[in-house]
CSV table of C-alpha atoms in Angstrom, one decimal:
chain,number,residue,atom,x,y,z
A,1,MET,CA,18.5,-9.7,-19.4
A,2,ASP,CA,17.7,-7.5,-16.6
A,3,LYS,CA,18.5,-8.1,-13.1
A,4,PHE,CA,15.2,-9.1,-12.0
A,5,LEU,CA,14.8,-11.7,-14.7
A,6,LYS,CA,18.3,-12.5,-14.2
A,7,ALA,CA,17.4,-13.6,-10.5
A,8,ALA,CA,14.4,-15.5,-11.9
A,9,TYR,CA,16.8,-17.3,-14.0
A,10,GLU,CA,19.2,-18.0,-11.2
A,11,GLU,CA,16.5,-19.5,-9.5
A,12,ALA,CA,15.5,-21.8,-12.2
A,13,GLN,CA,19.1,-23.0,-12.9
A,14,GLN,CA,18.9,-23.9,-8.7
A,15,GLY,CA,15.7,-25.8,-9.1
A,16,LEU,CA,17.4,-27.9,-12.0
A,17,GLN,CA,20.5,-28.4,-10.0
A,18,GLU,CA,18.2,-29.6,-7.1
A,19,GLY,CA,16.6,-32.1,-9.5
A,20,GLY,CA,13.5,-30.0,-10.1
A,21,ILE,CA,11.7,-28.2,-12.8
A,22,PRO,CA,13.8,-25.2,-14.0
A,23,ILE,CA,11.3,-22.4,-13.5
A,24,GLY,CA,12.1,-19.3,-11.3
A,25,SER,CA,10.5,-16.3,-10.2
A,26,ALA,CA,11.1,-13.0,-8.6
A,27,LEU,CA,8.5,-10.8,-6.7
A,28,VAL,CA,9.7,-6.9,-6.8
A,29,PHE,CA,8.4,-4.1,-4.9
A,30,LYS,CA,9.7,-0.5,-5.7
A,31,GLY,CA,12.8,-2.0,-7.4
A,32,LYS,CA,13.8,-4.3,-4.5
A,33,ILE,CA,13.4,-8.3,-4.7
A,34,ILE,CA,11.0,-9.2,-1.8
A,35,GLY,CA,10.5,-12.6,-2.7
A,36,ARG,CA,12.2,-15.2,-5.1
A,37,GLY,CA,11.5,-18.9,-5.6
A,38,HIS,CA,11.7,-21.9,-8.0
A,39,ASN,CA,9.6,-24.7,-8.9
A,40,ARG,CA,9.9,-27.0,-5.9
A,41,ARG,CA,7.4,-29.7,-6.6
A,42,ILE,CA,9.8,-32.5,-7.1
A,43,GLN,CA,12.0,-31.4,-4.2
A,44,GLN,CA,9.0,-30.8,-1.5
A,45,ASP,CA,6.8,-33.5,-3.0
A,46,SER,CA,4.3,-30.8,-3.5
A,47,THR,CA,1.3,-30.4,-5.6
A,48,VAL,CA,1.3,-26.5,-5.7
A,49,LEU,CA,4.8,-25.2,-5.3
A,50,HIS,CA,5.3,-23.7,-8.9
A,51,ALA,CA,8.0,-20.9,-9.0
A,52,GLU,CA,5.6,-18.0,-8.6
A,53,MET,CA,4.0,-19.6,-5.7
A,54,ASP,CA,7.4,-20.1,-4.1
A,55,ALA,CA,8.4,-16.6,-4.8
A,56,PHE,CA,4.8,-15.5,-2.9
A,57,GLU,CA,5.6,-17.6,0.0
A,58,ASN,CA,9.4,-16.5,0.4
A,59,ALA,CA,7.9,-12.6,0.3
A,60,GLY,CA,5.8,-13.4,3.3
A,61,ARG,CA,2.6,-11.9,4.2
A,62,GLN,CA,2.2,-8.4,2.6
A,63,ALA,CA,-0.3,-5.9,2.6
A,64,GLY,CA,-2.5,-5.6,-0.4
A,65,THR,CA,-1.0,-2.2,-1.1
A,66,VAL,CA,2.4,-3.9,-1.4
A,67,TYR,CA,1.1,-6.4,-4.1
A,68,ARG,CA,-0.6,-3.9,-5.9
A,69,GLN,CA,2.6,-2.2,-6.7
A,70,CYS,CA,4.7,-5.1,-7.5
A,71,VAL,CA,6.0,-6.7,-10.6
A,72,LEU,CA,6.3,-10.6,-10.7
A,73,TYR,CA,9.2,-11.7,-13.1
A,74,THR,CA,9.0,-15.4,-14.2
A,75,THR,CA,11.2,-17.4,-16.6
A,76,LEU,CA,8.0,-19.1,-18.1
A,77,SER,CA,4.5,-18.0,-18.8
A,78,PRO,CA,2.7,-18.6,-15.7
A,79,CYS,CA,0.0,-21.3,-15.5
A,80,ALA,CA,-3.7,-21.1,-14.4
A,81,MET,CA,-2.6,-21.7,-10.8
A,82,CYS,CA,0.0,-19.1,-10.7
A,83,SER,CA,-2.2,-16.7,-12.9
A,84,GLY,CA,-4.8,-17.1,-10.1
A,85,ALA,CA,-2.6,-16.0,-7.4
A,86,ILE,CA,-1.4,-13.0,-9.6
A,87,LEU,CA,-4.9,-11.9,-9.8
A,88,LEU,CA,-5.8,-12.6,-6.2
A,89,TYR,CA,-3.1,-10.3,-5.0
A,90,GLY,CA,-3.6,-7.9,-7.7
A,91,ILE,CA,0.0,-7.9,-9.3
A,92,PRO,CA,-0.3,-5.1,-12.1
A,93,ARG,CA,2.7,-6.3,-14.1
A,94,VAL,CA,4.3,-9.5,-15.1
A,95,VAL,CA,7.4,-10.0,-17.0
A,96,ILE,CA,7.9,-13.5,-18.7
A,97,GLY,CA,11.3,-14.8,-19.7
A,98,GLU,CA,9.8,-16.9,-22.5
A,99,ASN,CA,6.2,-18.3,-23.7
A,100,ILE,CA,7.6,-20.7,-26.5
A,101,ASN,CA,8.0,-23.8,-24.6
A,102,PHE,CA,4.8,-23.1,-22.7
A,103,MET,CA,2.0,-20.7,-23.3
A,104,GLY,CA,0.0,-20.0,-19.8
A,105,GLU,CA,-2.7,-17.9,-19.1
A,106,GLU,CA,-1.3,-14.4,-20.7
A,107,ASP,CA,-4.6,-13.7,-22.3
A,108,TRP,CA,-6.8,-14.1,-19.1
A,109,LEU,CA,-4.5,-11.9,-17.5
A,110,ARG,CA,-4.4,-9.3,-20.0
A,111,SER,CA,-8.3,-9.6,-20.1
A,112,ARG,CA,-8.2,-8.8,-16.2
A,113,GLY,CA,-5.9,-5.8,-16.8
A,114,VAL,CA,-2.4,-7.1,-15.9
A,115,GLU,CA,0.2,-5.7,-18.0
A,116,ILE,CA,2.2,-8.4,-19.8
A,117,LYS,CA,5.8,-8.3,-21.1
A,118,VAL,CA,7.2,-11.2,-22.9
A,119,GLU,CA,11.2,-11.1,-23.2
A,120,GLN,CA,11.6,-14.5,-25.3
A,121,ASP,CA,15.1,-14.6,-23.7
A,122,GLN,CA,17.4,-17.4,-25.1
A,123,GLY,CA,18.5,-18.6,-21.8
A,124,CYS,CA,15.0,-19.2,-20.4
A,125,ILE,CA,14.0,-20.7,-23.5
A,126,GLU,CA,16.8,-23.5,-23.8
A,127,ILE,CA,16.8,-24.3,-19.9
A,128,MET,CA,13.1,-25.3,-20.4
A,129,ARG,CA,13.3,-26.9,-23.9
A,130,SER,CA,16.3,-29.1,-22.6
A,131,PHE,CA,14.4,-30.0,-19.3
A,132,MET,CA,11.3,-30.9,-21.6
A,133,VAL,CA,13.1,-33.3,-23.7
A,134,GLU,CA,15.2,-34.8,-21.0
A,135,GLN,CA,12.4,-35.1,-18.5
A,136,PRO,CA,9.0,-35.1,-20.4
A,137,LYS,CA,7.3,-37.1,-17.8
A,138,LEU,CA,8.1,-34.7,-14.9
A,139,TRP,CA,7.2,-31.7,-17.2
A,140,LYS,CA,3.8,-33.2,-18.0
A,141,GLU,CA,3.1,-34.1,-14.2
A,142,ASP,CA,3.9,-30.4,-13.4
A,143,ILE,CA,1.3,-28.9,-15.9
A,144,GLY,CA,-1.6,-31.5,-15.0
A,145,VAL,CA,-1.0,-33.6,-18.0
């Protein structure tokens, strides 16, 4: 696991420890993390605070030229909402920890020119698989089911 996916995974672990959904993300600009976050919908009683959204929020306001040079790392395939933010800000590349437990909008992102790399990392797979088995109601709520 590279250091940026590892940072996203650490965020997922933190989210789980807080009683939330174990998905993490890191936004990287020129080899440096400028924002990282984890799913905090439960902790913040939020409708939109997925890991990717939290990473964007924690990066603060950035110029479009910065976003267009970033790589977004996320432990789980991004949903439609997070994929929309990726497209809105012109993120050119997304590295995904896994898409076995949930397949997000990868085809849509690719169709819009975003480079997608899926790692199928065992740690990312297992933390999500365990959560889905232990907390199916929270997981379904998170994806709008």
